């Protein structure tokens, strides 16, 4: 057993109950995507972990056991305790709809992360896009394999001179180690390592576009950040992405399972 997996479950469903009886809180706000078994006049839970909404395959166990278990047991705990909340708080409308339709929870507050005005169009220029940034922690649902397979194709094109830049620490977990070992030989991929806030800011300022192939997000913060820096965005054609992108003009939605199609689009962008 992973102690970091067992501990939060013990804390939320046993440890906090006695504390809550002593505190007798008017408002109890849980910010950890779980509803604790506590006594409080008003209970709110903020859900921001995509695990319970991602259909993790058994293959996930090999590279990220903790995430796989989360994806399977979170649903149980949501059904068991989430209705005890006065309101559930989520980051997006698509999550709100899941809680209403799947869990029959009527009071759901959407507190999304959008902070970039997107109604005013920015002058679009036909430019050569060379550096495609993917800032992301190495979770299995981030769909790095699509870009790895895409790199196989890009490396064979004599006219391609671009880079797909990852900010993952290649030694972070089993998944990052697996991905790095499998795809490190491709010149189209660049691994710059985990970045500080200042480092990420510099990457946004110096890269030409954001690429975001994740299969699920409760919001997808890099999408909002890329809009702030007025970057073109290439993103999975999925519900979460359409909501976060909004009416931003410089975006290309791609099939998150088709490396050949993505490679074609990147080559087109790279030619200017």
PDB file of C-alpha atoms in Angstrom:
ATOM      1  CA  UNK A   1       0.000   0.000   0.000  1.00  0.00           C
ATOM      2  CA  UNK A   2       1.072   3.551  -0.757  1.00  0.00           C
ATOM      3  CA  UNK A   3       1.054   5.468   2.529  1.00  0.00           C
ATOM      4  CA  UNK A   4       0.354   8.683   0.642  1.00  0.00           C
ATOM      5  CA  UNK A   5      -2.775   7.081  -0.789  1.00  0.00           C
ATOM      6  CA  UNK A   6      -4.069   5.517   2.416  1.00  0.00           C
ATOM      7  CA  UNK A   7      -3.442   8.531   4.655  1.00  0.00           C
ATOM      8  CA  UNK A   8      -5.852  10.996   2.967  1.00  0.00           C
ATOM      9  CA  UNK A   9      -8.584   8.362   2.918  1.00  0.00           C
ATOM     10  CA  UNK A  10      -8.088   7.685   6.623  1.00  0.00           C
ATOM     11  CA  UNK A  11      -7.953  11.404   7.376  1.00  0.00           C
ATOM     12  CA  UNK A  12     -11.069  12.343   5.424  1.00  0.00           C
ATOM     13  CA  UNK A  13     -13.273   9.488   6.537  1.00  0.00           C
ATOM     14  CA  UNK A  14     -12.108   8.855  10.105  1.00  0.00           C
ATOM     15  CA  UNK A  15      -9.577  11.348  11.403  1.00  0.00           C
ATOM     16  CA  UNK A  16     -11.441  14.592  10.738  1.00  0.00           C
ATOM     17  CA  UNK A  17     -14.751  13.555  12.258  1.00  0.00           C
ATOM     18  CA  UNK A  18     -13.661  13.936  15.887  1.00  0.00           C
ATOM     19  CA  UNK A  19     -11.984  17.247  15.068  1.00  0.00           C
ATOM     20  CA  UNK A  20     -15.146  18.553  13.416  1.00  0.00           C
ATOM     21  CA  UNK A  21     -17.205  17.704  16.497  1.00  0.00           C
ATOM     22  CA  UNK A  22     -14.867  19.833  18.588  1.00  0.00           C
ATOM     23  CA  UNK A  23     -14.751  22.743  16.149  1.00  0.00           C
ATOM     24  CA  UNK A  24     -18.510  22.861  15.502  1.00  0.00           C
ATOM     25  CA  UNK A  25     -17.807  24.882  12.356  1.00  0.00           C
ATOM     26  CA  UNK A  26     -20.440  27.012  10.664  1.00  0.00           C
ATOM     27  CA  UNK A  27     -18.697  26.437   7.320  1.00  0.00           C
ATOM     28  CA  UNK A  28     -16.361  23.589   6.421  1.00  0.00           C
ATOM     29  CA  UNK A  29     -14.628  23.922   3.042  1.00  0.00           C
ATOM     30  CA  UNK A  30     -12.778  20.920   1.658  1.00  0.00           C
ATOM     31  CA  UNK A  31     -10.343  21.786  -1.147  1.00  0.00           C
ATOM     32  CA  UNK A  32      -8.997  18.311  -1.897  1.00  0.00           C
ATOM     33  CA  UNK A  33     -11.576  16.869  -4.340  1.00  0.00           C
ATOM     34  CA  UNK A  34     -13.056  14.740  -1.569  1.00  0.00           C
ATOM     35  CA  UNK A  35     -15.988  15.318   0.737  1.00  0.00           C
ATOM     36  CA  UNK A  36     -14.907  14.545   4.323  1.00  0.00           C
ATOM     37  CA  UNK A  37     -17.126  12.718   6.806  1.00  0.00           C
ATOM     38  CA  UNK A  38     -17.476  15.629   9.208  1.00  0.00           C
ATOM     39  CA  UNK A  39     -20.039  17.446  11.315  1.00  0.00           C
ATOM     40  CA  UNK A  40     -20.622  21.058  10.204  1.00  0.00           C
ATOM     41  CA  UNK A  41     -23.584  23.368   9.652  1.00  0.00           C
ATOM     42  CA  UNK A  42     -22.572  24.012   6.041  1.00  0.00           C
ATOM     43  CA  UNK A  43     -20.250  21.731   4.087  1.00  0.00           C
ATOM     44  CA  UNK A  44     -18.669  22.637   0.742  1.00  0.00           C
ATOM     45  CA  UNK A  45     -16.252  20.559  -1.353  1.00  0.00           C
ATOM     46  CA  UNK A  46     -14.075  21.879  -4.151  1.00  0.00           C
ATOM     47  CA  UNK A  47     -13.402  19.273  -6.870  1.00  0.00           C
ATOM     48  CA  UNK A  48     -10.374  19.939  -9.091  1.00  0.00           C
ATOM     49  CA  UNK A  49      -8.845  16.479  -9.578  1.00  0.00           C
ATOM     50  CA  UNK A  50      -9.724  14.851 -12.936  1.00  0.00           C
ATOM     51  CA  UNK A  51      -9.104  11.312 -11.621  1.00  0.00           C
ATOM     52  CA  UNK A  52     -12.755  10.369 -10.924  1.00  0.00           C
ATOM     53  CA  UNK A  53     -13.781  11.558 -14.392  1.00  0.00           C
ATOM     54  CA  UNK A  54     -11.057   9.720 -16.315  1.00  0.00           C
ATOM     55  CA  UNK A  55     -11.605   6.150 -17.482  1.00  0.00           C
ATOM     56  CA  UNK A  56      -8.163   4.832 -16.564  1.00  0.00           C
ATOM     57  CA  UNK A  57      -7.130   1.588 -18.231  1.00  0.00           C
ATOM     58  CA  UNK A  58      -5.458  -1.277 -16.403  1.00  0.00           C
ATOM     59  CA  UNK A  59      -2.238  -0.256 -18.206  1.00  0.00           C
ATOM     60  CA  UNK A  60      -2.220   2.825 -15.971  1.00  0.00           C
ATOM     61  CA  UNK A  61      -1.313   0.625 -12.982  1.00  0.00           C
ATOM     62  CA  UNK A  62       2.106  -0.035 -14.500  1.00  0.00           C
ATOM     63  CA  UNK A  63       3.094   3.620 -14.588  1.00  0.00           C
ATOM     64  CA  UNK A  64       0.915   5.381 -12.033  1.00  0.00           C
ATOM     65  CA  UNK A  65      -0.743   3.082  -9.514  1.00  0.00           C
ATOM     66  CA  UNK A  66      -1.887   5.903  -7.264  1.00  0.00           C
ATOM     67  CA  UNK A  67      -3.713   7.718 -10.042  1.00  0.00           C
ATOM     68  CA  UNK A  68      -5.359   4.482 -11.179  1.00  0.00           C
ATOM     69  CA  UNK A  69      -6.699   3.788  -7.680  1.00  0.00           C
ATOM     70  CA  UNK A  70      -7.891   7.373  -7.343  1.00  0.00           C
ATOM     71  CA  UNK A  71      -9.757   7.101 -10.638  1.00  0.00           C
ATOM     72  CA  UNK A  72     -11.595   4.019  -9.392  1.00  0.00           C
ATOM     73  CA  UNK A  73     -12.372   4.860  -5.761  1.00  0.00           C
ATOM     74  CA  UNK A  74     -13.156   8.572  -6.058  1.00  0.00           C
ATOM     75  CA  UNK A  75     -16.451   7.775  -7.742  1.00  0.00           C
ATOM     76  CA  UNK A  76     -17.450   5.595  -4.803  1.00  0.00           C
ATOM     77  CA  UNK A  77     -16.712   8.342  -2.283  1.00  0.00           C
ATOM     78  CA  UNK A  78     -18.484  10.937  -4.406  1.00  0.00           C
ATOM     79  CA  UNK A  79     -21.624   8.805  -4.444  1.00  0.00           C
ATOM     80  CA  UNK A  80     -21.290   8.076  -0.728  1.00  0.00           C
ATOM     81  CA  UNK A  81     -20.731  11.566   0.654  1.00  0.00           C
ATOM     82  CA  UNK A  82     -20.956  14.321  -1.965  1.00  0.00           C
ATOM     83  CA  UNK A  83     -24.687  14.859  -1.393  1.00  0.00           C
ATOM     84  CA  UNK A  84     -23.894  15.924   2.166  1.00  0.00           C
ATOM     85  CA  UNK A  85     -22.513  19.178   0.754  1.00  0.00           C
ATOM     86  CA  UNK A  86     -24.599  22.312   0.742  1.00  0.00           C
ATOM     87  CA  UNK A  87     -22.896  22.945  -2.592  1.00  0.00           C
ATOM     88  CA  UNK A  88     -20.184  21.315  -4.667  1.00  0.00           C
ATOM     89  CA  UNK A  89     -17.666  23.699  -6.239  1.00  0.00           C
ATOM     90  CA  UNK A  90     -16.108  22.915  -9.636  1.00  0.00           C
ATOM     91  CA  UNK A  91     -14.014  24.713 -12.245  1.00  0.00           C
ATOM     92  CA  UNK A  92     -16.108  24.231 -15.364  1.00  0.00           C
ATOM     93  CA  UNK A  93     -19.605  23.754 -16.769  1.00  0.00           C
ATOM     94  CA  UNK A  94     -18.832  20.272 -18.065  1.00  0.00           C
ATOM     95  CA  UNK A  95     -17.982  19.177 -14.519  1.00  0.00           C
ATOM     96  CA  UNK A  96     -21.140  20.823 -13.220  1.00  0.00           C
ATOM     97  CA  UNK A  97     -23.172  18.773 -15.694  1.00  0.00           C
ATOM     98  CA  UNK A  98     -21.510  15.551 -14.545  1.00  0.00           C
ATOM     99  CA  UNK A  99     -22.390  16.182 -10.906  1.00  0.00           C
ATOM    100  CA  UNK A 100     -25.977  17.020 -11.823  1.00  0.00           C
ATOM    101  CA  UNK A 101     -26.592  14.186 -14.292  1.00  0.00           C
ATOM    102  CA  UNK A 102     -24.376  11.397 -12.943  1.00  0.00           C
ATOM    103  CA  UNK A 103     -24.540  12.037  -9.199  1.00  0.00           C
ATOM    104  CA  UNK A 104     -27.891  13.857  -8.988  1.00  0.00           C
ATOM    105  CA  UNK A 105     -26.358  16.767  -7.072  1.00  0.00           C
ATOM    106  CA  UNK A 106     -28.401  19.885  -7.757  1.00  0.00           C
ATOM    107  CA  UNK A 107     -26.368  22.645  -6.115  1.00  0.00           C
ATOM    108  CA  UNK A 108     -23.110  23.022  -8.038  1.00  0.00           C
ATOM    109  CA  UNK A 109     -21.106  26.257  -8.100  1.00  0.00           C
ATOM    110  CA  UNK A 110     -18.839  26.923 -11.087  1.00  0.00           C
ATOM    111  CA  UNK A 111     -15.765  28.923 -10.082  1.00  0.00           C
ATOM    112  CA  UNK A 112     -13.668  28.730 -13.239  1.00  0.00           C
ATOM    113  CA  UNK A 113     -10.136  30.037 -13.607  1.00  0.00           C
ATOM    114  CA  UNK A 114     -10.587  32.300 -16.618  1.00  0.00           C
ATOM    115  CA  UNK A 115      -8.853  35.618 -16.179  1.00  0.00           C
ATOM    116  CA  UNK A 116      -7.905  36.493 -19.753  1.00  0.00           C
ATOM    117  CA  UNK A 117     -10.292  38.625 -21.849  1.00  0.00           C
ATOM    118  CA  UNK A 118     -10.810  36.894 -25.184  1.00  0.00           C
ATOM    119  CA  UNK A 119     -13.449  39.039 -26.864  1.00  0.00           C
ATOM    120  CA  UNK A 120     -10.983  41.427 -28.495  1.00  0.00           C
ATOM    121  CA  UNK A 121      -9.285  39.773 -31.425  1.00  0.00           C
ATOM    122  CA  UNK A 122      -5.554  40.117 -31.798  1.00  0.00           C
ATOM    123  CA  UNK A 123      -4.080  40.763 -35.223  1.00  0.00           C
ATOM    124  CA  UNK A 124      -3.217  37.400 -36.729  1.00  0.00           C
ATOM    125  CA  UNK A 125       0.070  37.011 -38.583  1.00  0.00           C
ATOM    126  CA  UNK A 126       1.252  34.177 -40.756  1.00  0.00           C
ATOM    127  CA  UNK A 127       4.469  33.214 -39.024  1.00  0.00           C
ATOM    128  CA  UNK A 128       6.743  30.229 -38.907  1.00  0.00           C
ATOM    129  CA  UNK A 129       6.108  28.332 -35.686  1.00  0.00           C
ATOM    130  CA  UNK A 130       9.224  26.537 -34.532  1.00  0.00           C
ATOM    131  CA  UNK A 131       8.927  25.906 -30.787  1.00  0.00           C
ATOM    132  CA  UNK A 132       5.777  24.206 -29.460  1.00  0.00           C
ATOM    133  CA  UNK A 133       5.518  24.293 -25.664  1.00  0.00           C
ATOM    134  CA  UNK A 134       3.746  21.631 -23.583  1.00  0.00           C
ATOM    135  CA  UNK A 135       4.009  22.640 -19.878  1.00  0.00           C
ATOM    136  CA  UNK A 136       2.694  19.704 -17.901  1.00  0.00           C
ATOM    137  CA  UNK A 137       3.345  17.324 -15.020  1.00  0.00           C
ATOM    138  CA  UNK A 138       3.867  13.703 -16.188  1.00  0.00           C
ATOM    139  CA  UNK A 139       0.438  12.199 -15.530  1.00  0.00           C
ATOM    140  CA  UNK A 140      -0.774   9.391 -17.780  1.00  0.00           C
ATOM    141  CA  UNK A 141      -3.839  11.304 -18.979  1.00  0.00           C
ATOM    142  CA  UNK A 142      -1.657  14.105 -20.356  1.00  0.00           C
ATOM    143  CA  UNK A 143      -1.275  12.005 -23.510  1.00  0.00           C
ATOM    144  CA  UNK A 144       2.440  12.508 -24.096  1.00  0.00           C
ATOM    145  CA  UNK A 145       2.507   9.394 -26.283  1.00  0.00           C
ATOM    146  CA  UNK A 146       0.673  11.248 -29.032  1.00  0.00           C
ATOM    147  CA  UNK A 147       3.592  13.672 -29.250  1.00  0.00           C
ATOM    148  CA  UNK A 148       6.144  10.891 -29.011  1.00  0.00           C
ATOM    149  CA  UNK A 149       4.583   9.101 -31.975  1.00  0.00           C
ATOM    150  CA  UNK A 150       4.270  12.421 -33.760  1.00  0.00           C
ATOM    151  CA  UNK A 151       8.014  12.998 -33.278  1.00  0.00           C
ATOM    152  CA  UNK A 152       8.757   9.748 -35.139  1.00  0.00           C
ATOM    153  CA  UNK A 153       7.076  11.228 -38.189  1.00  0.00           C
ATOM    154  CA  UNK A 154       8.504  14.727 -37.823  1.00  0.00           C
ATOM    155  CA  UNK A 155      12.099  13.467 -37.585  1.00  0.00           C
ATOM    156  CA  UNK A 156      11.738  11.920 -41.035  1.00  0.00           C
ATOM    157  CA  UNK A 157      10.687  15.173 -42.715  1.00  0.00           C
ATOM    158  CA  UNK A 158      13.737  17.030 -44.144  1.00  0.00           C
ATOM    159  CA  UNK A 159      11.931  20.383 -44.064  1.00  0.00           C
ATOM    160  CA  UNK A 160      10.956  20.184 -40.399  1.00  0.00           C
ATOM    161  CA  UNK A 161      13.142  22.148 -37.973  1.00  0.00           C
ATOM    162  CA  UNK A 162      10.831  22.564 -35.005  1.00  0.00           C
ATOM    163  CA  UNK A 163      10.831  21.362 -31.401  1.00  0.00           C
ATOM    164  CA  UNK A 164       8.175  20.088 -29.012  1.00  0.00           C
ATOM    165  CA  UNK A 165       9.267  21.265 -25.565  1.00  0.00           C
ATOM    166  CA  UNK A 166       8.321  19.347 -22.416  1.00  0.00           C
ATOM    167  CA  UNK A 167       8.703  20.773 -18.907  1.00  0.00           C
ATOM    168  CA  UNK A 168       8.545  17.393 -17.175  1.00  0.00           C
ATOM    169  CA  UNK A 169      11.228  16.130 -14.828  1.00  0.00           C
ATOM    170  CA  UNK A 170      12.141  12.883 -16.587  1.00  0.00           C
ATOM    171  CA  UNK A 171      12.872  11.228 -13.230  1.00  0.00           C
ATOM    172  CA  UNK A 172       9.640  12.401 -11.581  1.00  0.00           C
ATOM    173  CA  UNK A 173       7.817   9.050 -11.675  1.00  0.00           C
ATOM    174  CA  UNK A 174       7.574   5.740 -13.523  1.00  0.00           C
ATOM    175  CA  UNK A 175       5.573   7.296 -16.317  1.00  0.00           C
ATOM    176  CA  UNK A 176       8.083  10.081 -17.036  1.00  0.00           C
ATOM    177  CA  UNK A 177      10.963   7.581 -16.961  1.00  0.00           C
ATOM    178  CA  UNK A 178       9.115   5.267 -19.349  1.00  0.00           C
ATOM    179  CA  UNK A 179       8.258   8.069 -21.745  1.00  0.00           C
ATOM    180  CA  UNK A 180      11.771   9.532 -21.755  1.00  0.00           C
ATOM    181  CA  UNK A 181      13.445   6.187 -22.360  1.00  0.00           C
ATOM    182  CA  UNK A 182      11.085   5.357 -25.214  1.00  0.00           C
ATOM    183  CA  UNK A 183      11.191   8.685 -27.038  1.00  0.00           C
ATOM    184  CA  UNK A 184      14.435  10.473 -26.046  1.00  0.00           C
ATOM    185  CA  UNK A 185      16.123   9.523 -29.328  1.00  0.00           C
ATOM    186  CA  UNK A 186      13.861  11.776 -31.394  1.00  0.00           C
ATOM    187  CA  UNK A 187      15.357  15.156 -32.205  1.00  0.00           C
ATOM    188  CA  UNK A 188      11.942  16.794 -32.424  1.00  0.00           C
ATOM    189  CA  UNK A 189      11.504  16.459 -28.651  1.00  0.00           C
ATOM    190  CA  UNK A 190      13.196  18.666 -26.075  1.00  0.00           C
ATOM    191  CA  UNK A 191      13.131  17.981 -22.323  1.00  0.00           C
ATOM    192  CA  UNK A 192      13.885  21.169 -20.378  1.00  0.00           C
ATOM    193  CA  UNK A 193      12.939  19.833 -16.944  1.00  0.00           C
ATOM    194  CA  UNK A 194      10.720  21.159 -14.179  1.00  0.00           C
ATOM    195  CA  UNK A 195      10.483  24.941 -14.270  1.00  0.00           C
ATOM    196  CA  UNK A 196      10.032  27.652 -11.677  1.00  0.00           C
ATOM    197  CA  UNK A 197       7.284  30.209 -12.149  1.00  0.00           C
ATOM    198  CA  UNK A 198       9.807  32.560 -13.697  1.00  0.00           C
ATOM    199  CA  UNK A 199      11.095  29.789 -15.957  1.00  0.00           C
ATOM    200  CA  UNK A 200       7.613  29.007 -17.232  1.00  0.00           C
ATOM    201  CA  UNK A 201       7.021  32.704 -17.895  1.00  0.00           C
ATOM    202  CA  UNK A 202      10.179  32.882 -20.010  1.00  0.00           C
ATOM    203  CA  UNK A 203       9.106  29.818 -21.985  1.00  0.00           C
ATOM    204  CA  UNK A 204       5.740  31.401 -22.733  1.00  0.00           C
ATOM    205  CA  UNK A 205       7.559  34.534 -23.877  1.00  0.00           C
ATOM    206  CA  UNK A 206      10.072  32.745 -26.114  1.00  0.00           C
ATOM    207  CA  UNK A 207       8.071  29.841 -27.559  1.00  0.00           C
ATOM    208  CA  UNK A 208       5.898  30.256 -30.645  1.00  0.00           C
ATOM    209  CA  UNK A 209       2.824  28.205 -29.692  1.00  0.00           C
ATOM    210  CA  UNK A 210       1.247  26.061 -26.987  1.00  0.00           C
ATOM    211  CA  UNK A 211       0.476  22.429 -27.701  1.00  0.00           C
ATOM    212  CA  UNK A 212      -1.855  20.689 -25.252  1.00  0.00           C
ATOM    213  CA  UNK A 213      -2.823  17.064 -25.927  1.00  0.00           C
ATOM    214  CA  UNK A 214      -4.343  16.144 -22.551  1.00  0.00           C
ATOM    215  CA  UNK A 215      -7.297  13.745 -22.587  1.00  0.00           C
ATOM    216  CA  UNK A 216      -9.085  15.335 -19.637  1.00  0.00           C
ATOM    217  CA  UNK A 217      -8.791  18.461 -17.486  1.00  0.00           C
ATOM    218  CA  UNK A 218     -10.952  20.103 -14.883  1.00  0.00           C
ATOM    219  CA  UNK A 219      -9.912  23.369 -16.543  1.00  0.00           C
ATOM    220  CA  UNK A 220      -6.496  23.279 -18.261  1.00  0.00           C
ATOM    221  CA  UNK A 221      -4.630  26.273 -16.842  1.00  0.00           C
ATOM    222  CA  UNK A 222      -1.913  26.398 -19.570  1.00  0.00           C
ATOM    223  CA  UNK A 223      -4.674  27.192 -22.064  1.00  0.00           C
ATOM    224  CA  UNK A 224      -5.596  30.335 -20.131  1.00  0.00           C
ATOM    225  CA  UNK A 225      -1.928  31.210 -19.670  1.00  0.00           C
ATOM    226  CA  UNK A 226      -1.226  30.849 -23.395  1.00  0.00           C
ATOM    227  CA  UNK A 227      -4.094  33.229 -24.169  1.00  0.00           C
ATOM    228  CA  UNK A 228      -2.566  35.758 -21.799  1.00  0.00           C
ATOM    229  CA  UNK A 229       0.680  35.581 -23.805  1.00  0.00           C
ATOM    230  CA  UNK A 230      -1.272  35.688 -27.100  1.00  0.00           C
ATOM    231  CA  UNK A 231       0.151  32.373 -28.302  1.00  0.00           C
ATOM    232  CA  UNK A 232      -1.422  30.210 -30.996  1.00  0.00           C
ATOM    233  CA  UNK A 233      -2.856  27.060 -29.381  1.00  0.00           C
ATOM    234  CA  UNK A 234      -3.037  23.475 -30.651  1.00  0.00           C
ATOM    235  CA  UNK A 235      -5.283  21.459 -28.352  1.00  0.00           C
ATOM    236  CA  UNK A 236      -7.270  18.221 -28.105  1.00  0.00           C
ATOM    237  CA  UNK A 237     -10.733  18.456 -29.618  1.00  0.00           C
ATOM    238  CA  UNK A 238     -12.489  17.651 -26.339  1.00  0.00           C
ATOM    239  CA  UNK A 239     -15.215  19.248 -24.220  1.00  0.00           C
ATOM    240  CA  UNK A 240     -12.935  20.715 -21.545  1.00  0.00           C
ATOM    241  CA  UNK A 241     -10.773  22.415 -24.176  1.00  0.00           C
ATOM    242  CA  UNK A 242     -13.659  24.092 -25.983  1.00  0.00           C
ATOM    243  CA  UNK A 243     -14.930  25.534 -22.709  1.00  0.00           C
ATOM    244  CA  UNK A 244     -11.531  26.842 -21.605  1.00  0.00           C
ATOM    245  CA  UNK A 245     -10.632  28.201 -25.049  1.00  0.00           C
ATOM    246  CA  UNK A 246     -13.908  30.100 -25.327  1.00  0.00           C
ATOM    247  CA  UNK A 247     -13.871  32.490 -28.281  1.00  0.00           C
ATOM    248  CA  UNK A 248     -10.079  32.779 -28.539  1.00  0.00           C
ATOM    249  CA  UNK A 249      -9.308  33.175 -32.212  1.00  0.00           C
ATOM    250  CA  UNK A 250      -5.886  31.537 -32.639  1.00  0.00           C
ATOM    251  CA  UNK A 251      -6.616  27.864 -31.962  1.00  0.00           C
ATOM    252  CA  UNK A 252      -6.472  24.563 -33.801  1.00  0.00           C
ATOM    253  CA  UNK A 253      -8.380  21.574 -32.374  1.00  0.00           C
ATOM    254  CA  UNK A 254      -6.811  18.180 -33.108  1.00  0.00           C
ATOM    255  CA  UNK A 255      -7.727  14.515 -32.773  1.00  0.00           C
ATOM    256  CA  UNK A 256      -5.900  13.446 -29.558  1.00  0.00           C
ATOM    257  CA  UNK A 257      -5.410   9.925 -30.942  1.00  0.00           C
ATOM    258  CA  UNK A 258      -4.062  10.644 -34.435  1.00  0.00           C
ATOM    259  CA  UNK A 259      -0.301  11.260 -34.501  1.00  0.00           C
ATOM    260  CA  UNK A 260      -0.112  11.340 -38.300  1.00  0.00           C
ATOM    261  CA  UNK A 261      -2.716  14.080 -38.546  1.00  0.00           C
ATOM    262  CA  UNK A 262      -1.019  16.104 -35.790  1.00  0.00           C
ATOM    263  CA  UNK A 263       2.374  15.784 -37.488  1.00  0.00           C
ATOM    264  CA  UNK A 264       0.867  17.144 -40.684  1.00  0.00           C
ATOM    265  CA  UNK A 265      -0.516  20.175 -38.841  1.00  0.00           C
ATOM    266  CA  UNK A 266       2.776  20.867 -37.065  1.00  0.00           C
ATOM    267  CA  UNK A 267       4.713  20.672 -40.323  1.00  0.00           C
ATOM    268  CA  UNK A 268       2.244  23.103 -41.873  1.00  0.00           C
ATOM    269  CA  UNK A 269       2.720  25.527 -38.978  1.00  0.00           C
ATOM    270  CA  UNK A 270       6.482  25.106 -39.188  1.00  0.00           C
ATOM    271  CA  UNK A 271       6.556  26.133 -42.847  1.00  0.00           C
ATOM    272  CA  UNK A 272       4.897  29.486 -42.061  1.00  0.00           C
TER     273      UNK A 272
END
